[in-house]
CSV table of C-alpha atoms and ligand atoms in Angstrom, one decimal:
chain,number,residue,atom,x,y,z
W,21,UNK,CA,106.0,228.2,-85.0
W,22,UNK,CA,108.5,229.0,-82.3
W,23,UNK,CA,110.6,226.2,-82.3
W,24,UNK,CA,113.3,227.0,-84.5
W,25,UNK,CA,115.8,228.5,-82.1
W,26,UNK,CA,118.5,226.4,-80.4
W,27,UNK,CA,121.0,227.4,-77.7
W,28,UNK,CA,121.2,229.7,-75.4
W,29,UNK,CA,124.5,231.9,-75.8
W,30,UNK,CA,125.6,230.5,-79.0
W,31,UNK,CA,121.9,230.6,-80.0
W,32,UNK,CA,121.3,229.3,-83.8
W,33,UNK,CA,117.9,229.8,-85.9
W,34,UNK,CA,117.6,227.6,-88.7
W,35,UNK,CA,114.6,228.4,-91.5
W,36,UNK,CA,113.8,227.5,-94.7
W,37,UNK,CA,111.2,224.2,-96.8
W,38,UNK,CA,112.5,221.8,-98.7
W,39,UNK,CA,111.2,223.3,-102.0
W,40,UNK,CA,111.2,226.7,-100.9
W,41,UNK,CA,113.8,229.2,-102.2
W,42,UNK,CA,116.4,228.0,-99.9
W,43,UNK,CA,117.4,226.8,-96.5
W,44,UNK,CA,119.8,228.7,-94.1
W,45,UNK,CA,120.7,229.4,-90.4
W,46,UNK,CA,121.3,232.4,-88.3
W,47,UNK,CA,124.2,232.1,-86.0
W,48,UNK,CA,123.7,234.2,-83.0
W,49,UNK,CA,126.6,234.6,-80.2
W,50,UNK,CA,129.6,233.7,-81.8
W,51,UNK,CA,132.4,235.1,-80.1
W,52,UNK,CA,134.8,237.3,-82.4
W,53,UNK,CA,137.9,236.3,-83.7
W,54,UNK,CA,137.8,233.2,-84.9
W,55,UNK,CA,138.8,231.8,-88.5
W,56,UNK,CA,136.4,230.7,-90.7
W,57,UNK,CA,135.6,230.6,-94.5
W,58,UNK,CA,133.1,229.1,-96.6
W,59,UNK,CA,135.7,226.3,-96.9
W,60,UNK,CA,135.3,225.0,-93.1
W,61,UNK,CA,131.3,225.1,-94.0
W,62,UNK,CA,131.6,223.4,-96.9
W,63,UNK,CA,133.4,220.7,-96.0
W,64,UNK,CA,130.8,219.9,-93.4
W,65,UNK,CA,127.9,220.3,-95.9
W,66,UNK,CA,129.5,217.8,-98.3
W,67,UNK,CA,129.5,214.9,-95.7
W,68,UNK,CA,125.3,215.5,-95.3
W,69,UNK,CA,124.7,215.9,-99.4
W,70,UNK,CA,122.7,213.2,-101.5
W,71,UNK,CA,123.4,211.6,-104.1
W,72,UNK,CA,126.9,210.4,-102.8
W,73,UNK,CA,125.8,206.5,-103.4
W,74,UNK,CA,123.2,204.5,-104.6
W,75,UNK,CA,122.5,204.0,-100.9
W,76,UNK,CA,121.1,207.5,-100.6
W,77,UNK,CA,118.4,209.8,-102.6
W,78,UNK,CA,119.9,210.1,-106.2
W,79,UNK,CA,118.3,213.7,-105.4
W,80,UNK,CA,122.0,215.6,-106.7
W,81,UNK,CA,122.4,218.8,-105.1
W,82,UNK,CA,125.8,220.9,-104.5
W,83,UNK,CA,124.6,222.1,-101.2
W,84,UNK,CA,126.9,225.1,-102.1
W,85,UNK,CA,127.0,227.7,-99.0
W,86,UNK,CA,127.3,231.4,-99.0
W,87,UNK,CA,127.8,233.2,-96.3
W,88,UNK,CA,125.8,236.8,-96.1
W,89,UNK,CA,127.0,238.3,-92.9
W,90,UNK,CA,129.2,238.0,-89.5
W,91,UNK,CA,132.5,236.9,-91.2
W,92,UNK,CA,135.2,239.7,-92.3
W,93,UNK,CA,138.7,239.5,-93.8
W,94,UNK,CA,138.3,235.9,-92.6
W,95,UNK,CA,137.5,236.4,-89.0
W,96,UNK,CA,134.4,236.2,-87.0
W,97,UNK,CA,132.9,239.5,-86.2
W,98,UNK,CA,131.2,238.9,-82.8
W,99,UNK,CA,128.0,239.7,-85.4
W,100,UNK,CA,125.6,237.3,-86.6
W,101,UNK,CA,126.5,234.8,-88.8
W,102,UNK,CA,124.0,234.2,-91.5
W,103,UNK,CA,124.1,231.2,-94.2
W,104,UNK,CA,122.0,230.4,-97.0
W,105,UNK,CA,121.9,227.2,-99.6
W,106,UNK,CA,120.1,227.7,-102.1
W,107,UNK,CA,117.7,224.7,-103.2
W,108,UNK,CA,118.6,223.9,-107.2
W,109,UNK,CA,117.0,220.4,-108.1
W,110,UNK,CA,113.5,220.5,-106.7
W,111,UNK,CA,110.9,218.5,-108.5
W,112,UNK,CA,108.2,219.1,-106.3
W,113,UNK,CA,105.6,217.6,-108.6
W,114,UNK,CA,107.1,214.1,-107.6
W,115,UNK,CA,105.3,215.2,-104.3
W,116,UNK,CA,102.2,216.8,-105.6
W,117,UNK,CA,100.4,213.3,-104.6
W,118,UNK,CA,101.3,214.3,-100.8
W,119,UNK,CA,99.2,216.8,-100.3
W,120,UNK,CA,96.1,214.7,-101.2
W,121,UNK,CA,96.9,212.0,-98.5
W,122,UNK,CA,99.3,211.4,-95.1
W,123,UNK,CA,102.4,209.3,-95.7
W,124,UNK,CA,102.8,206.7,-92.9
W,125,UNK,CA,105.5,207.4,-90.8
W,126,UNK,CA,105.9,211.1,-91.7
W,127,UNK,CA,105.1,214.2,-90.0
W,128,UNK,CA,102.2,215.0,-93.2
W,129,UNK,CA,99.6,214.2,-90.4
W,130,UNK,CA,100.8,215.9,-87.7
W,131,UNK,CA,102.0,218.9,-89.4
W,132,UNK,CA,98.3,218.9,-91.1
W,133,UNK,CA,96.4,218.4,-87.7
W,134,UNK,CA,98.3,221.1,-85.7
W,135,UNK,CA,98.7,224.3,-88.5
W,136,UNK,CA,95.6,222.8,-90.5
W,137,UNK,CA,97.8,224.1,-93.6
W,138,UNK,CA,101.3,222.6,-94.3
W,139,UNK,CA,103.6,223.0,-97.2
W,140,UNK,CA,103.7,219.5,-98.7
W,141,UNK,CA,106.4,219.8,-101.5
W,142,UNK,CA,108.9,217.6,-100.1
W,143,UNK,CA,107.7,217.6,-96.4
W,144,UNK,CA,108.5,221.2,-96.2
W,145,UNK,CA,110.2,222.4,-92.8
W,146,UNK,CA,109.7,218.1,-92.1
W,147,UNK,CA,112.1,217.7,-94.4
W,148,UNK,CA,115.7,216.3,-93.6
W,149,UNK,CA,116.8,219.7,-95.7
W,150,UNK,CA,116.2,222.1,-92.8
W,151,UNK,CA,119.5,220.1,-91.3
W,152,UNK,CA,121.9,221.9,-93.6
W,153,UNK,CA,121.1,224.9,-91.1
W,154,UNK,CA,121.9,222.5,-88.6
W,155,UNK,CA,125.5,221.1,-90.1
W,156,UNK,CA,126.5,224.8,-91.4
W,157,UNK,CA,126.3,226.0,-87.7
W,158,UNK,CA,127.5,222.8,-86.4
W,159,UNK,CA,130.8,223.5,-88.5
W,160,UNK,CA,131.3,226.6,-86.7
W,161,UNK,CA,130.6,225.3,-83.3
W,162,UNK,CA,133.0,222.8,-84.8
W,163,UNK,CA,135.8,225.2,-85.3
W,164,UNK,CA,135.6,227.0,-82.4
W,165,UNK,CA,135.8,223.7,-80.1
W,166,UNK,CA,138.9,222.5,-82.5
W,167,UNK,CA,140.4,225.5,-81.0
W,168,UNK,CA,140.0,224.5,-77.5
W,169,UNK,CA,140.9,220.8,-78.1
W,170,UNK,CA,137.7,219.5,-78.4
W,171,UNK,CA,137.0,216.4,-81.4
W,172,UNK,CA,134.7,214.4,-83.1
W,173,UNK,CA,134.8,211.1,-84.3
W,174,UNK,CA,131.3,210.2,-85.4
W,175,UNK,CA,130.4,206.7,-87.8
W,176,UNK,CA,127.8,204.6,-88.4
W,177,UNK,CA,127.5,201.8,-86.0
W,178,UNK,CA,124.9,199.4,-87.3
W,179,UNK,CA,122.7,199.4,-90.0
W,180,UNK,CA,119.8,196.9,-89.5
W,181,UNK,CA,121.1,193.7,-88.1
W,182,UNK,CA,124.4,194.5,-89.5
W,183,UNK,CA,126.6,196.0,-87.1
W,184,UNK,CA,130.3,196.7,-86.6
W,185,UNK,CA,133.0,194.6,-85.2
W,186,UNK,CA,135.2,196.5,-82.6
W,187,UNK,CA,138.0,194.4,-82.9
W,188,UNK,CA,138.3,195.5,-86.9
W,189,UNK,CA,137.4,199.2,-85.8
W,190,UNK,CA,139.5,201.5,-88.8
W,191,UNK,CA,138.6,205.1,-88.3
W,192,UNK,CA,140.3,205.3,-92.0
W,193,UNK,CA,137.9,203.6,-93.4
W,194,UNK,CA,134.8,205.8,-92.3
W,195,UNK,CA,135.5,208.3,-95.2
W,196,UNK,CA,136.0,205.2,-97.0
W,197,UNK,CA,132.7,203.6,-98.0
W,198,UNK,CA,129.1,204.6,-98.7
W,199,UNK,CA,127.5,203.8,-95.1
W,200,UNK,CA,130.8,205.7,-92.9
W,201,UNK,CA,131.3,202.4,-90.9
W,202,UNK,CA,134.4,202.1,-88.8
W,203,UNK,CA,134.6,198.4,-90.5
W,204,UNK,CA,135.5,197.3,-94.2
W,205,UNK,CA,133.6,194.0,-93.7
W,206,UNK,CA,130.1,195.1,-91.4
W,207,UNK,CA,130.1,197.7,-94.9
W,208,UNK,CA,130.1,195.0,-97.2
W,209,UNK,CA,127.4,193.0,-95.1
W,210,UNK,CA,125.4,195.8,-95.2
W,211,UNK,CA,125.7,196.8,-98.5
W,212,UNK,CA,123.9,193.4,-99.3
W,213,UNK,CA,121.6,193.9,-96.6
W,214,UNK,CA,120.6,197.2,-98.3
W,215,UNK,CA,120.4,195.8,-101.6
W,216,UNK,CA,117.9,193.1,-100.2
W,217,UNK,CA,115.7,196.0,-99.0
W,218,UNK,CA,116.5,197.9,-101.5
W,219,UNK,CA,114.5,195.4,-103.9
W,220,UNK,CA,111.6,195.0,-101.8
W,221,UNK,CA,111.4,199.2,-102.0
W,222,UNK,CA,111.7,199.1,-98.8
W,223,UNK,CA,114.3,201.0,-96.5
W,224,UNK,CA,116.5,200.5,-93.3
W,225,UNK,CA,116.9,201.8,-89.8
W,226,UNK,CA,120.6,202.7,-88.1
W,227,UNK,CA,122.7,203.8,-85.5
W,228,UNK,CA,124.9,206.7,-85.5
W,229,UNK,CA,127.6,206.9,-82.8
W,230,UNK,CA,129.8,209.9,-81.7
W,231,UNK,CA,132.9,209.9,-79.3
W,232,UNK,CA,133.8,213.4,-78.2
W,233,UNK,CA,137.4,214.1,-77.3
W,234,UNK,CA,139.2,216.6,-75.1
W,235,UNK,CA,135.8,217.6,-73.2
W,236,UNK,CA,137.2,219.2,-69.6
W,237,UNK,CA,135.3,218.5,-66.6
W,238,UNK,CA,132.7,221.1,-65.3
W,239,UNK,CA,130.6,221.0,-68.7
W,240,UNK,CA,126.9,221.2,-67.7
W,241,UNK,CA,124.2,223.1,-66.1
W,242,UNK,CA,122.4,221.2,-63.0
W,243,UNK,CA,119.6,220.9,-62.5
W,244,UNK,CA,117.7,221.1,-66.1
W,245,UNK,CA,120.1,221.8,-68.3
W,246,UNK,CA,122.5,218.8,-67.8
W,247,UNK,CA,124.8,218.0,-70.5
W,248,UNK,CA,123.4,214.8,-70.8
W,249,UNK,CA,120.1,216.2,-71.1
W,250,UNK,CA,120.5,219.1,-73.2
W,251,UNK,CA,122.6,216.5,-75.7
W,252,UNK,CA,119.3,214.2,-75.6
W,253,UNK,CA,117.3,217.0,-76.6
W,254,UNK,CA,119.4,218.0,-79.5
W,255,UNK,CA,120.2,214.9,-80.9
W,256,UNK,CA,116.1,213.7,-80.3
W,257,UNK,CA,115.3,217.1,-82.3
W,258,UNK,CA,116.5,215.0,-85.6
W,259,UNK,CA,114.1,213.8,-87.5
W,260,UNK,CA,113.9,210.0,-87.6
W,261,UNK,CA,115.9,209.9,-84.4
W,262,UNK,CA,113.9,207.8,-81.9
W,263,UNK,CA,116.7,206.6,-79.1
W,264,UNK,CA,119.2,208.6,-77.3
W,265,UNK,CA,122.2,206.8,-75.2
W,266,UNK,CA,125.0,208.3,-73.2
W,267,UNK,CA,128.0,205.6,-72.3
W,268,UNK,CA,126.5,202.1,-71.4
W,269,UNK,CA,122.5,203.9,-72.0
W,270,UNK,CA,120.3,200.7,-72.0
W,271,UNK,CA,123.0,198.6,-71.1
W,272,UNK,CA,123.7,199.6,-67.9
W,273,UNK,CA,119.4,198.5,-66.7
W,274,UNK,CA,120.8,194.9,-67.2
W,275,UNK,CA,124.6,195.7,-65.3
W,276,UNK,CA,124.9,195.5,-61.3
W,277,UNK,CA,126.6,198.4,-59.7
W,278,UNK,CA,130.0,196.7,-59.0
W,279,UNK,CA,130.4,196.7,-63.5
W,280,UNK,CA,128.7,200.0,-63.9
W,281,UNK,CA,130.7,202.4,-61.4
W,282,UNK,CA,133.9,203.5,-63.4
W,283,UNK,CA,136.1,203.1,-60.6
W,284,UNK,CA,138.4,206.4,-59.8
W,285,UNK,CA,142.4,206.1,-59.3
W,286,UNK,CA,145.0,208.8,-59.6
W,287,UNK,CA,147.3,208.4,-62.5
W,288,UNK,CA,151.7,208.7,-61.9
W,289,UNK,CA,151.1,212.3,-62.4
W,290,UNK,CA,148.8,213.1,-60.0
W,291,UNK,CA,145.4,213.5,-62.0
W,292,UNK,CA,142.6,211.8,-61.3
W,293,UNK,CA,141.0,209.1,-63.9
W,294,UNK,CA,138.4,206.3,-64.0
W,295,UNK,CA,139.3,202.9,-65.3
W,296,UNK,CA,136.3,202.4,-67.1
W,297,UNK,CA,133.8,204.5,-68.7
W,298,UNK,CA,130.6,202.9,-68.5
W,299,UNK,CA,128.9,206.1,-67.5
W,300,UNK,CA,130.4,207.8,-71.4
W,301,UNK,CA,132.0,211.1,-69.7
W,302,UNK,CA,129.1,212.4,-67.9
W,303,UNK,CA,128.4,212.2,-63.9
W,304,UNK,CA,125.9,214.8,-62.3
W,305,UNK,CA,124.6,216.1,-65.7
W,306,UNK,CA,128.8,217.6,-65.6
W,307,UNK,CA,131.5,215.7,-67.8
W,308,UNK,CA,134.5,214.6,-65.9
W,309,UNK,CA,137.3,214.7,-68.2
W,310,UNK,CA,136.8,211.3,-70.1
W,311,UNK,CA,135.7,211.1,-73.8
W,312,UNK,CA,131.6,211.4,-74.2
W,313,UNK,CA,129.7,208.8,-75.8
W,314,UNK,CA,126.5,208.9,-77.4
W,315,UNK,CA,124.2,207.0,-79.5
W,316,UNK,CA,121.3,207.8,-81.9
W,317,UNK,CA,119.3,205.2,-83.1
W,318,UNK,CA,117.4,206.1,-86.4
W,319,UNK,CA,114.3,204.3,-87.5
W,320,UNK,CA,114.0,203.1,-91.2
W,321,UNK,CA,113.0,206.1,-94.2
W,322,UNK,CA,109.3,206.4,-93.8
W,323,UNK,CA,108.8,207.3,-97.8
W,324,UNK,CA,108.9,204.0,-99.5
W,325,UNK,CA,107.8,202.7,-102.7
W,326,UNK,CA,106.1,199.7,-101.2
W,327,UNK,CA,102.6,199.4,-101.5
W,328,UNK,CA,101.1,200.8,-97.7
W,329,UNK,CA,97.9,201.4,-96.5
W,330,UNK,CA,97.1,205.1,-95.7
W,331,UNK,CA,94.0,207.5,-95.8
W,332,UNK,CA,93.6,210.3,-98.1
W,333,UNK,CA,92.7,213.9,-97.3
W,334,UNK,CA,89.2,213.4,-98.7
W,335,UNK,CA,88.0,210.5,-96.5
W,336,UNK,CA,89.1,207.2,-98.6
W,337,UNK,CA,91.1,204.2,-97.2
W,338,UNK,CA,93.7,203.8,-100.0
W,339,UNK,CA,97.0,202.1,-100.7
W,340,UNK,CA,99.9,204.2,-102.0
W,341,UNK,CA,103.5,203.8,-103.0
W,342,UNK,CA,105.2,206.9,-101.8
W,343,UNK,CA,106.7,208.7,-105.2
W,344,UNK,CA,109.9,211.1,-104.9
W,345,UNK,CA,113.5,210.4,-104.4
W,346,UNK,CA,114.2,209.1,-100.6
W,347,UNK,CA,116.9,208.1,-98.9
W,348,UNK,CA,116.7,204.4,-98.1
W,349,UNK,CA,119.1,204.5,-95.1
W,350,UNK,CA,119.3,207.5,-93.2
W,351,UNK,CA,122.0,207.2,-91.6
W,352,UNK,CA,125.4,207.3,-93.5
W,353,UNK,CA,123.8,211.2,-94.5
W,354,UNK,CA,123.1,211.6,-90.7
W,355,UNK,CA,126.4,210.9,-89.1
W,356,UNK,CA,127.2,214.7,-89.9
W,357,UNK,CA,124.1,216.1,-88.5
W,358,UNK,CA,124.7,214.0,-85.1
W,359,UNK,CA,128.1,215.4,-84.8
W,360,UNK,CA,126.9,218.8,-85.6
W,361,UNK,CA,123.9,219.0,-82.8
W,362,UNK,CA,126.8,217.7,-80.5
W,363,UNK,CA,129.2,220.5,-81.3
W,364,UNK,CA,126.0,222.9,-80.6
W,365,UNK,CA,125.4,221.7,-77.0
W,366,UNK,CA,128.6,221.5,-75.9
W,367,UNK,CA,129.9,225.0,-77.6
W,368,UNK,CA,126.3,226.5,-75.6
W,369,UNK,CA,127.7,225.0,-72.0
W,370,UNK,CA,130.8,225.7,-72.4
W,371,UNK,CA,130.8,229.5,-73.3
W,372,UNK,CA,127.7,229.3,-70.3
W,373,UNK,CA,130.5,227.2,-68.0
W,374,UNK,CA,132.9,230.3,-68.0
W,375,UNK,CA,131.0,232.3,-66.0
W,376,UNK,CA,130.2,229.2,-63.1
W,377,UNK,CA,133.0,230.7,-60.5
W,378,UNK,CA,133.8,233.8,-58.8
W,379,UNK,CA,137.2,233.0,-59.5
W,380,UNK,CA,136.5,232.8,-63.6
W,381,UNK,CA,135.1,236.2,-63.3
W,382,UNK,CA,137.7,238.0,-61.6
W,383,UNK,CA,140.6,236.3,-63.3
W,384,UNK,CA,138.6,237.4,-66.7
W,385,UNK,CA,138.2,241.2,-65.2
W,386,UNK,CA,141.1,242.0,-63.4
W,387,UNK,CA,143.5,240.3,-65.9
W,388,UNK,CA,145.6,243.1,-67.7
G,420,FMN,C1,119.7,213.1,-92.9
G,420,FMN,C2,118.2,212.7,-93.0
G,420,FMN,C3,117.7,212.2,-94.2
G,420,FMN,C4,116.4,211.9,-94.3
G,420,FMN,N1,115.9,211.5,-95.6
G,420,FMN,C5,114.6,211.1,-95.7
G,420,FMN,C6,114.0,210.8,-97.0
G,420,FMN,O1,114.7,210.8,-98.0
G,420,FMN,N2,112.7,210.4,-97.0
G,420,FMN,C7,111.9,210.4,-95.9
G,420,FMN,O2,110.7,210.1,-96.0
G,420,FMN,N3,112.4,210.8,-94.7
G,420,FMN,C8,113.7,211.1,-94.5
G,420,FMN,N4,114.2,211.5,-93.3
G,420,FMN,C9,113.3,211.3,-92.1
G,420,FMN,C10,112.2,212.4,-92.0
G,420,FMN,O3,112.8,213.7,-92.0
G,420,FMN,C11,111.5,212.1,-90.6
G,420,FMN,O4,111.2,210.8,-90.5
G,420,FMN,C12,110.2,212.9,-90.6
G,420,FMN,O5,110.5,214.3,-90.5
G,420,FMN,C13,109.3,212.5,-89.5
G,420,FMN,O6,109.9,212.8,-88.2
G,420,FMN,P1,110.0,211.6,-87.2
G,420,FMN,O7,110.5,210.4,-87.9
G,420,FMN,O8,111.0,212.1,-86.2
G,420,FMN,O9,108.7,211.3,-86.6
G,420,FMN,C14,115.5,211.9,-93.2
G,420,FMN,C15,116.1,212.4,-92.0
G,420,FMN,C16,117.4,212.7,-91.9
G,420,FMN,C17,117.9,213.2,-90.5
């Protein structure tokens, strides 16, 4: 299984099952120098945890980090940067059924047909816990782009049919209620949507939006490792996701050229900037200074106690109700992993960027 690395120069390799001992990350490329305590992790981790709302698994875990290696009288070392969280509230026999049949929607068959062996206790490496690897790097990423000016602002746009009003958009009120939506009213529409699904045992589908702020141009690697590609690779490596946009995405198939150019103009002090942003900061595969938009739609939990058809390992057509605690809307948990995959990618291509000029090399070099 070789595809648990990420990144190029700030290279991360996330390991670990669901009900195994723990679940960690190994932070490759960091540079030295920069702050960073358990505290900045942390405070990531918590936005991922369950067990914050009835809206997601009642699974309660502390999601506590320690950090082993690469940090040292508060400072990075230049040295790898390894991260462990220890799983504490596993019940894996509420999954013992699992490995006797293949949940619809989950990776049990896949996993099953391509290693003909698969740890089944809560989906194993499947399992949305291998993302706490993904959110303790993404913190660091996260620090280090603070430092050059580089911010998040990532919420829940729609859940179901519910989605939010931009006119009542309240960045305040993301921290504020159980699904992180921008909007005090779409929240409270789909709180009774969930409850509605929620009785049926059934579960919802989302999407997750992220604005990126202070991204300089030049950001990208033509020809295959764009910056819009590299981000739709990172943020399709989640599970569940299963649509990527950037700016207008699907939108801009139904627009006619004179909308979807963002027209250019220089600004009273000189710099150039676009009007619009239909194209959500990214022209060439290279952003151009504007903020970067994406998208991630998420489709609904797969585990659900509803009644489904399924086959069983032994060669039975059966109908199961998938046992175990689940999350029944992904996305108010996934916000944080989104942002985190983001902060990745851009970290990657922007250490890679420094080294796209002659002129960055010698200023570096011959500078005193
Ligand atoms: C934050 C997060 C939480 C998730 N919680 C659950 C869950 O409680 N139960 C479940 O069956 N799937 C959950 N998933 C989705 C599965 O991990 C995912 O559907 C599965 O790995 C199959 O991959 P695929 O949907 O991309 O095909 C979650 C995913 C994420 C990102």
């Amino acid at each position: 299984m070789s595809g648990s690395t990420f990144g190029t120069i700030f290279k991360i390799t996330t390991w670990g099952e669901s009900h195994g001992m723990g679940v960690g990350v190994v932070v490759d490329g960091c540079p030295a120098g920069l702050a960073l305590c358990e505290t900045d992790i942390q405070n990531y981790l918590n936005r991922r945890k369950p067990g914050q709302s009835k809206f997601s698994t009642p699974r309660k875990e502390d999601d506590t980090v320690e950090i082993q290696s690469g940090i040292f009288e508060g400072r990075t070392t230049g040295t790898p940067i390894s991260m462990t969280v220890y799983n504490k509230n596993q019940r894996s026999a509420d999954y013992s059924e699992i490995a006797s049949y293949y949940r619809p929607g989950h990776a049990d068959y896949t996993f099953d047909r391509k290693y003909g062996f698969r740890d089944y206790r809560g989906g194993g490496r499947s399992s949305a816990r291998e993302t706490i690897g993904r959110v303790a790097a993404g913190a660091v990423a996260a620090k280090l782009l603070d430092m050059l000016g580089v911010h998040f602002l990532t919420y829940v746009k729609s859940i179901g049919p519910v989605a939010i009003d931009p006119s009542r958009f309240d960045a305040a009120q993301i921290e504020k209620n159980p699904f992180r939506m921008p909007d005090a009213d779409a929240a409270c529409e789909a709180q009774n949507y969930l409850n509605t699904c929620m009785q049926a045992q059934d579960s919802s589908g989302g999407v997750v939006e992220c604005i990126i702020r202070g991204v300089p141009a030049g950001i990208g690697e033509p020809v295959f490792r764009k910056l819009d590609g590299e981000l739709a690779k990172a943020i399709f490596s989640i599970g569940a996701v299963k649509g990527f946009e950037i700016g207008d995405g699907f939108e801009a198939a139904r627009a006619v050229g004179s909308d979807n150019n963002d027209c250019f103009y220089y600004d009273e002090n000189g710099r150039i900037c676009k009007k619009t942003n239909h194209a959500g900061g990214i022209l060439g595969g290279i952003s151009d200074g504007s903020n970067i938009i994406l998208r991630a739609a998420f489709k609904p939990t797969p585990s659900i106690g509803s009644p489904q058809e399924t086959v069983s390992k032994d060669g039975q057509n059966i109908t199961v109700r998938v046992k175990g605690r689940h999350d029944p809307i992904i996305v108010p948990r996934a916000v944080v992993v989104v942002e985190s995959m983001a902060a990745l990618t851009l970290t990657d291509l922007m250490l890679e960027n420094m080294h796209a000029k002659v002129s960055s090399i010698s200023d570096f070099y011959n500078h005193p």
